[in-house]
Tab-separated table of C-alpha atoms in Angstrom:
chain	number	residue	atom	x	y	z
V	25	UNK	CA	32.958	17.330	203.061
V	26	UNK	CA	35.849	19.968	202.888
V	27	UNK	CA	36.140	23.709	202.234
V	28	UNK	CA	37.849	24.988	199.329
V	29	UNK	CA	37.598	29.045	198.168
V	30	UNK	CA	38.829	32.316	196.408
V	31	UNK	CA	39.781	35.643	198.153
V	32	UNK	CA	36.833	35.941	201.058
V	33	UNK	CA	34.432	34.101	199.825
V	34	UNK	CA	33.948	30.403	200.886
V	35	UNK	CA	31.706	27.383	199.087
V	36	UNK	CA	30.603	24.298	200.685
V	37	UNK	CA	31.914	21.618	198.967
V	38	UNK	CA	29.936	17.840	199.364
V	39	UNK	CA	30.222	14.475	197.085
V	40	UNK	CA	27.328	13.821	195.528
V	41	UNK	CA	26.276	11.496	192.178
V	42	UNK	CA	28.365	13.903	189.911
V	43	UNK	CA	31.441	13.847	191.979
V	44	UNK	CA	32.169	17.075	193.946
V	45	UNK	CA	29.421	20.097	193.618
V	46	UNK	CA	29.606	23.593	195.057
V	47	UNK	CA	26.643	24.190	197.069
V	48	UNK	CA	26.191	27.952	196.238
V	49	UNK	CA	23.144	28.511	198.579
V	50	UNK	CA	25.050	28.123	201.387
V	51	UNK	CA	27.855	29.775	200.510
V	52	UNK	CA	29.631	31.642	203.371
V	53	UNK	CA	30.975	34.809	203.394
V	54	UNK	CA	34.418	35.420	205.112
V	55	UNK	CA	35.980	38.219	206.811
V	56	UNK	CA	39.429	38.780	208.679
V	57	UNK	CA	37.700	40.059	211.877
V	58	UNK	CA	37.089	37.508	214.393
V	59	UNK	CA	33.031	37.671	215.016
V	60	UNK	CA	31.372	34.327	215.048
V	61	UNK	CA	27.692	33.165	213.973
V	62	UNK	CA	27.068	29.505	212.915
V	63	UNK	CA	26.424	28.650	209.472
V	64	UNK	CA	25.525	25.088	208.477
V	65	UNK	CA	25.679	23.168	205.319
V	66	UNK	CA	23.651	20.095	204.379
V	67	UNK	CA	23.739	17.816	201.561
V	68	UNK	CA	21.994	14.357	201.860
V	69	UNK	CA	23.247	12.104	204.246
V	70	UNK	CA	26.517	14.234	204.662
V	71	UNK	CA	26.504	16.804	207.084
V	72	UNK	CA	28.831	19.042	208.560
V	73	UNK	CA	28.787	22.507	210.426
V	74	UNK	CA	31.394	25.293	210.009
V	75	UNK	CA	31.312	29.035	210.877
V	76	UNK	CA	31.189	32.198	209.235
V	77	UNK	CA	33.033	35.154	210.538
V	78	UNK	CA	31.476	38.068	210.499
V	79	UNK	CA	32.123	41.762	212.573
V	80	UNK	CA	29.232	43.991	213.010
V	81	UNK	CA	26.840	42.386	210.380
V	82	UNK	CA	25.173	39.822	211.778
V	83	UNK	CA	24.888	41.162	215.310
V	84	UNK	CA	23.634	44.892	213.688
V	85	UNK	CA	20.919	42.450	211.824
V	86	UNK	CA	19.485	40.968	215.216
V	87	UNK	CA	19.495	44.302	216.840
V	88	UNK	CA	17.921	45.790	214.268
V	89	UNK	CA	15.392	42.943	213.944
V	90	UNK	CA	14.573	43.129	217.933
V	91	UNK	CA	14.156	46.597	217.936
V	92	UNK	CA	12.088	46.866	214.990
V	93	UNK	CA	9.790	43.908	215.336
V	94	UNK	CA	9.623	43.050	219.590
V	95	UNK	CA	7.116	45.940	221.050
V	96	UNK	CA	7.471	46.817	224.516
V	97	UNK	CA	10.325	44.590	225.622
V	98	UNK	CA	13.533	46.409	226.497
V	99	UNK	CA	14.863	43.918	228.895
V	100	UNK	CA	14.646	41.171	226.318
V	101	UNK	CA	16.049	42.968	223.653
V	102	UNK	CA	19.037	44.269	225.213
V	103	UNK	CA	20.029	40.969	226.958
V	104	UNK	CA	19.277	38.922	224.408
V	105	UNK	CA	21.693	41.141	222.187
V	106	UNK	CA	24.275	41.478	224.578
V	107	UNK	CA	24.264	37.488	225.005
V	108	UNK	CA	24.174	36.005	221.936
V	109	UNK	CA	26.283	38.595	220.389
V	110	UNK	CA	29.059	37.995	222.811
V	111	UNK	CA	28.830	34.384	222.797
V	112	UNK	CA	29.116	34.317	219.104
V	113	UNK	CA	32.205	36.519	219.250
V	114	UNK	CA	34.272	33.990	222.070
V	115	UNK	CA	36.211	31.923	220.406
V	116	UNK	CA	36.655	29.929	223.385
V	117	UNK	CA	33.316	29.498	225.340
V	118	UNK	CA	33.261	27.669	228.649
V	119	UNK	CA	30.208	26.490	228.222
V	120	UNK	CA	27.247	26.735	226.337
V	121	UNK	CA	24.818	29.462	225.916
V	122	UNK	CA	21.756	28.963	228.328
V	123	UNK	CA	18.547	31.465	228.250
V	124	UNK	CA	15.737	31.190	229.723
V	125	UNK	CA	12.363	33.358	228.682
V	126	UNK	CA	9.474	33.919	230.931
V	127	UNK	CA	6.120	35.746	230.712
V	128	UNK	CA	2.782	35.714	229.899
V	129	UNK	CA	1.245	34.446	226.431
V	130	UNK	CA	1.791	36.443	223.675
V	131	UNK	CA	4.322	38.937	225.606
V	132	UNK	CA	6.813	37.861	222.727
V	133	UNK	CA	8.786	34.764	223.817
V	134	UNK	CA	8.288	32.584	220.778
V	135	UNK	CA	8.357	35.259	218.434
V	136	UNK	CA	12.245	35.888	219.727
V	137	UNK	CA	13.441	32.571	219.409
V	138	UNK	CA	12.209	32.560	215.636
V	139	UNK	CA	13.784	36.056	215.449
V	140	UNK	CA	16.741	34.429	216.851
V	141	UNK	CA	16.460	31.286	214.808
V	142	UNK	CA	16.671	33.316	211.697
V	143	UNK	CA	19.545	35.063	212.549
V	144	UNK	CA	21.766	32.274	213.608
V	145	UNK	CA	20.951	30.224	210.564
V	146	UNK	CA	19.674	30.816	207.231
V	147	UNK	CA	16.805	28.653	207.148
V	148	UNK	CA	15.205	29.835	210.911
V	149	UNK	CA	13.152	27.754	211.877
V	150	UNK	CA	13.297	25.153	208.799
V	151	UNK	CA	17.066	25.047	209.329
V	152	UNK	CA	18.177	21.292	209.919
V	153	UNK	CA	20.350	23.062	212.489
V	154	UNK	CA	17.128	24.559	215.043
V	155	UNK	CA	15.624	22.097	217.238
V	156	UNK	CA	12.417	22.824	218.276
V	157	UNK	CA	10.417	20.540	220.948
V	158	UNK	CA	6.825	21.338	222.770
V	159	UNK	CA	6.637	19.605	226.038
V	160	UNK	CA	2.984	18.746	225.440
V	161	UNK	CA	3.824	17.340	221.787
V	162	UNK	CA	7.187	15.901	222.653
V	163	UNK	CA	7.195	14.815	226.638
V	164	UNK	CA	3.322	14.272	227.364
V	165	UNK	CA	3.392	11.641	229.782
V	166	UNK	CA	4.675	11.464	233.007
V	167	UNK	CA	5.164	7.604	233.531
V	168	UNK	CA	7.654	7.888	230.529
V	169	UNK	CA	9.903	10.457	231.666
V	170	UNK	CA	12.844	7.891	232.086
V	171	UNK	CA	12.335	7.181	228.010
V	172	UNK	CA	12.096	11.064	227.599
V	173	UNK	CA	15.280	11.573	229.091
V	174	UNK	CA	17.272	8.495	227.362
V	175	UNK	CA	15.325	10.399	224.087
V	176	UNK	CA	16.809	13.426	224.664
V	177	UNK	CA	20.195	13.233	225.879
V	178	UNK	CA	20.295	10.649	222.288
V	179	UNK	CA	18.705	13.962	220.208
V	180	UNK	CA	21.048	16.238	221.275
V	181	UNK	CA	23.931	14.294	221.270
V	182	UNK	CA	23.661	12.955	217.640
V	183	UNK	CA	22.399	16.587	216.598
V	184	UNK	CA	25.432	18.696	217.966
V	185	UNK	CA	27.608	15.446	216.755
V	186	UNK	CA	26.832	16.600	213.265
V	187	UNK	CA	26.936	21.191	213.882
V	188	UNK	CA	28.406	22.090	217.084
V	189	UNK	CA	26.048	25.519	216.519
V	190	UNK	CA	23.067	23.703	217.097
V	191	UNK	CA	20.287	25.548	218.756
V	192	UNK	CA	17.734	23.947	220.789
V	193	UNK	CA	14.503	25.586	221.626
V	194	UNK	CA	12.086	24.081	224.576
V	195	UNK	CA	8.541	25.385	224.729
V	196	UNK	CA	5.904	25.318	227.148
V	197	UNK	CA	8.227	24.707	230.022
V	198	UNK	CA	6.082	25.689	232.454
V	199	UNK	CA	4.178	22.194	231.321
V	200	UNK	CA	7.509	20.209	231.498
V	201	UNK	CA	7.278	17.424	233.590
V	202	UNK	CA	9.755	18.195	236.200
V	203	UNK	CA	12.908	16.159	236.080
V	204	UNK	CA	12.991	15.360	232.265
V	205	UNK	CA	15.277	18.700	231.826
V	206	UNK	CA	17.559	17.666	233.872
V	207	UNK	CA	18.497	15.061	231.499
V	208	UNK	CA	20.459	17.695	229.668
V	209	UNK	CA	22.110	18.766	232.122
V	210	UNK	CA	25.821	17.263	231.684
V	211	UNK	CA	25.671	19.097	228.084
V	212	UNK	CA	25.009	22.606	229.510
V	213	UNK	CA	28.045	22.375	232.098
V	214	UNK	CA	31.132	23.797	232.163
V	215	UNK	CA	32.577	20.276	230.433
V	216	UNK	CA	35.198	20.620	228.072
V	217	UNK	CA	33.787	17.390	225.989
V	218	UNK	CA	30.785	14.884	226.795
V	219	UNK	CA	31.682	11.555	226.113
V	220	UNK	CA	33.941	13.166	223.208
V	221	UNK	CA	31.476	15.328	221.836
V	222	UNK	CA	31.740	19.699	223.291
V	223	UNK	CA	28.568	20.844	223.574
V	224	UNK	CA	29.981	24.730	224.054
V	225	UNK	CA	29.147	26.060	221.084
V	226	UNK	CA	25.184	25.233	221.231
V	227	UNK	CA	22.542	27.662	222.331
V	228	UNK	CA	19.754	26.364	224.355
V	229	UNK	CA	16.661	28.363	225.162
V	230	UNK	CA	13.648	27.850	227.340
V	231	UNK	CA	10.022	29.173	226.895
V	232	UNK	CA	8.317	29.535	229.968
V	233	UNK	CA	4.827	31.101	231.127
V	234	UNK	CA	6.151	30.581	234.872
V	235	UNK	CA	7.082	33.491	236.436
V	236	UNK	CA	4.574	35.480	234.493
V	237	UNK	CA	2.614	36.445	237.751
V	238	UNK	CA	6.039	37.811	239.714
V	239	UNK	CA	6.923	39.710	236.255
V	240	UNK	CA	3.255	41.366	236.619
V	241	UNK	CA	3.491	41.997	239.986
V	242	UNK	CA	7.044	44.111	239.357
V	243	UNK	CA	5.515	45.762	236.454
V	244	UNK	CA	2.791	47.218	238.594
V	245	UNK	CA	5.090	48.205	241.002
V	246	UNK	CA	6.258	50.257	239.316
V	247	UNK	CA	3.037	51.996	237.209
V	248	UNK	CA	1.261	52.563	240.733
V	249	UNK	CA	4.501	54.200	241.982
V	250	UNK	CA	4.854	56.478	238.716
V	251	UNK	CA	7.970	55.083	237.392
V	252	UNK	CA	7.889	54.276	233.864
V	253	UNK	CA	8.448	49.996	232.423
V	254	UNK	CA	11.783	51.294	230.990
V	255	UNK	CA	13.485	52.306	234.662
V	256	UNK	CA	12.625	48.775	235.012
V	257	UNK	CA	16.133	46.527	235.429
V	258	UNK	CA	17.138	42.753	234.775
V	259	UNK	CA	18.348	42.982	238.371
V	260	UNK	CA	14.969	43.935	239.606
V	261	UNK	CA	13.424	40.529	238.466
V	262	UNK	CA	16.447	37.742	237.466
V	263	UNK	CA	16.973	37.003	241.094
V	264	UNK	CA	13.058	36.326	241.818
V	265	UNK	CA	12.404	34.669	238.878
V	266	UNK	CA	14.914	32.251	239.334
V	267	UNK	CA	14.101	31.290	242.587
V	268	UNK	CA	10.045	31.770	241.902
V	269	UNK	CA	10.629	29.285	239.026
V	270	UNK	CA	12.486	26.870	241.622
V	271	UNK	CA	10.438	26.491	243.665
V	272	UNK	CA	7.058	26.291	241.439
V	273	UNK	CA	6.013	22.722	241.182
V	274	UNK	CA	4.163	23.564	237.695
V	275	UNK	CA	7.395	24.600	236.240
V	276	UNK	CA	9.273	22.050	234.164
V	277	UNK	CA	12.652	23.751	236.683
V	278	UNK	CA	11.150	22.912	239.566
V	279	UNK	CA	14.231	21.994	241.704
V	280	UNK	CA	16.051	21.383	238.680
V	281	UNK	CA	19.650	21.129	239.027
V	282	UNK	CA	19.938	22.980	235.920
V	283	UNK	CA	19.300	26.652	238.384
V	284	UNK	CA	20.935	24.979	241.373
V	285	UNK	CA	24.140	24.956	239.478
V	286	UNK	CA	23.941	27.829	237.694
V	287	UNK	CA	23.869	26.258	234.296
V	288	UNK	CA	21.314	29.054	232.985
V	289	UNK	CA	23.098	31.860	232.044
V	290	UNK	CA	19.728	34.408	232.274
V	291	UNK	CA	16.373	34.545	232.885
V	292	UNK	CA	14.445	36.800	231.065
V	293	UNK	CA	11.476	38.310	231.933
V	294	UNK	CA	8.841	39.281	229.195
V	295	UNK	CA	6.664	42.422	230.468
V	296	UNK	CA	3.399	42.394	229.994
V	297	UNK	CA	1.560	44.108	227.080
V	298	UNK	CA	0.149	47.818	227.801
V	299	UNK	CA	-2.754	49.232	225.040
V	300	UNK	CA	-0.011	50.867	223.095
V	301	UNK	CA	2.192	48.041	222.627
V	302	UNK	CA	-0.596	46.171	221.058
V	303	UNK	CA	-1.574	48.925	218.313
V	304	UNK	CA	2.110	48.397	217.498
V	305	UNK	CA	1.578	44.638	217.035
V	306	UNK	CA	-1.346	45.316	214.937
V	307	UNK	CA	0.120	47.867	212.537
V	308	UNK	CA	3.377	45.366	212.105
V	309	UNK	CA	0.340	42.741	211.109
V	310	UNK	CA	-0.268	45.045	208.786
V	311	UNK	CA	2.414	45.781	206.850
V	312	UNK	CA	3.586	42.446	207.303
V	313	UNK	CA	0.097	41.742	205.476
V	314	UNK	CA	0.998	44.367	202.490
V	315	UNK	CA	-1.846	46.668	203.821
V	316	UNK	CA	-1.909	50.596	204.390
V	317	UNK	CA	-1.867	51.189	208.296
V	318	UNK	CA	-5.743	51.932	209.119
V	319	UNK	CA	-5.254	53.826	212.699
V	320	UNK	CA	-8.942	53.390	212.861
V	321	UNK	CA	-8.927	49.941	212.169
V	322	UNK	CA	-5.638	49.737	214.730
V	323	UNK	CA	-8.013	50.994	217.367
V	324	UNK	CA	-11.115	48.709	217.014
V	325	UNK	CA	-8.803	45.789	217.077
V	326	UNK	CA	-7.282	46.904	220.254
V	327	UNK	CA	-10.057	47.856	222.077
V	328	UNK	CA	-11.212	44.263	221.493
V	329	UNK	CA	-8.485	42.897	223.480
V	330	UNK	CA	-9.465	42.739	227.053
V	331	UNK	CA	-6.716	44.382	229.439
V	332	UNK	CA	-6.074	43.835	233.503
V	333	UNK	CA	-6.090	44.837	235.982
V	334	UNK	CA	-10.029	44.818	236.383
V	335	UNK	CA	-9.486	48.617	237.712
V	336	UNK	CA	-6.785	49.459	235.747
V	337	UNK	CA	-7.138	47.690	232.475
V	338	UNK	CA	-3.306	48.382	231.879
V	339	UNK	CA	-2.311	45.535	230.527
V	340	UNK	CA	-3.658	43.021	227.351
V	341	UNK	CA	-4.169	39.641	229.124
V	342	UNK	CA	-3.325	37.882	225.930
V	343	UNK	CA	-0.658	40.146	224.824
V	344	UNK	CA	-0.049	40.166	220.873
V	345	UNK	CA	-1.565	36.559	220.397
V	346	UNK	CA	-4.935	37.217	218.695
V	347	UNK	CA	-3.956	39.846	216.995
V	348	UNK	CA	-3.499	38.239	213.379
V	349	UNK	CA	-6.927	36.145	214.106
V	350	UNK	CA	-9.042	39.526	215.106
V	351	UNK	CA	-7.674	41.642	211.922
V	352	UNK	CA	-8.996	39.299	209.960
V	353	UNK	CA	-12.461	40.010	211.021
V	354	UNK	CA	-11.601	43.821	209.982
């Protein structure tokens, strides 16, 4: 593989049966500015990863997509930005870039790491380049968790091997079995190489329900005191999160060395879902569907959802989830 191009823009290059062949659907765009997002390029057997410099494009694309398309989660949204966005633009990380998402179902966790997926490389979620693994699919037993670890420290090895931008995606942490994520943790230190391999220009995110009922509990907090979800802070919940998650022996962290040496860079809380957050998931159904918004039909759908507390009914115990299955019956 090798790079060859005219004036800023840049072709992937890769031998194939007809010699050398200019693989225009990954073709990267360059610019002088130094603002970094990964681009990969695959053909056959042959794969390498380079990067694609952009300033102001790619992070004004996330932030749009994360304020447009994530209802009700300001916290998320502005870390998230603020993280991956500076990451990308150090040349030089020290380490790579650790999140770690909490909340209930359907508060919007897995939606942002496909959001996030899609803006790091062109394929999402499809991308050869986006690991994705489901501790129930992936790590179900818990007599294996020696092979689990020897599995994964060989996955992620051979994967950022071949693109240095990798990103890795765990979800369902909070059904983990504990000690099998700790297998990773030489590769999210502050190591300049790993048995010749740097791991510092990977993203790694966990999914995680745990934590959902101290997230709740903070939210409420605040509605019974008459302060609105938005005076909410990250410093109001990061430091109880992390040690709630610690110490939670149905959390895949539970005493993982992976918090007890600060190897995740933040842990975000997900809010929990009020009534008007989920007629804004419905009407992005939707549209996303090609259909004319129908408030009426917004309302019926969201007065279907059941909400808690049982006095309060403030927020959707489900969040988003069943949204796309309940339109349907409309």
């Amino acid at each position: 593989m090798r790079l060859c191009g005219s004036g800023s823009i840049w072709f992937c290059l890769s031998v194939g049966p007809g010699g050398w062949q200019t693989l225009l659907d990954h073709s990267l765009i360059c610019a002088s500015h130094v603002g970094q997002l990964g681009k990969c390029c695959f053909s056959g057997a042959l794969l390498t990863c380079v990067f694609l410099f952009v300033l102001g494009l790619a992070p004004a694309a996330l932030k749009l997509d994360l304020e447009e398309k994530l209802f009700g989660q300001h916290l998320a949204t502005e870390v998230i930005l603020k993280a991956v966005t500076g990451f990308r633009n150090n040349k030089n990380p020290k380490k790579p870039l650790t999140l770690s998402l909490h909340g209930w179902a359907g508060t919007g966790k897995n939606f942002v790491s496909q959001i996030l997926a899609e803006n790091l490389h062109s394929k999402g979620l499809k991308s050869n380049f986006v690991h994705l693994f489901v501790s129930t699919l992936h790590f179900p037993h818990e007599q294996k968790i020696k092979l689990y670890q020897d599995q994964l420290q060989k996955w992620i090895r051979g994967n950022v091997s071949a693109c240095a931008s990798s990103l890795f995606i765990f979800d369902e942490m909070d059904k983990l079995h504990p000690g099998v994520i700790d297998a990773i943790k030489p590769f999210l230190d502050y190591y300049e190489q790993v048995d010749g391999v740097s791991y510092r220009k990977a993203i790694f995110i966990f999914l995680s329900n745990a934590g959902g009922d101290l997230i709740t509990k903070t939210a409420l907090d605040f509605w019974r005191a008459g302060r609105k979800r938005e005076d909410i802070q990250l410093k109001d919940l990061e430091p109880v999160l992390s040690v709630g998650v610690f110490n939670n022996k149905h959390s895949g962290l539970w005493h993982s060395g992976l918090i007890d040496r600060n190897l995740i860079d933040y842990f975000i809380p997900f809010l929990p879902l009020e009534y008007r957050h989920v007629k804004m998931c419905v009407r992005a159904e939707m549209r996303a569907r090609g259909s004319a918004v129908d408030e009426d039909i917004v309302t019926k759908v969201t007065e279907e959802m059941t909400f808690f507390p049982k006095d309060e009914k403030i927020y959707s115990d489900k969040g988003c989830k069943t949204v796309q299955s309940r339109l349907d019956f409309h």
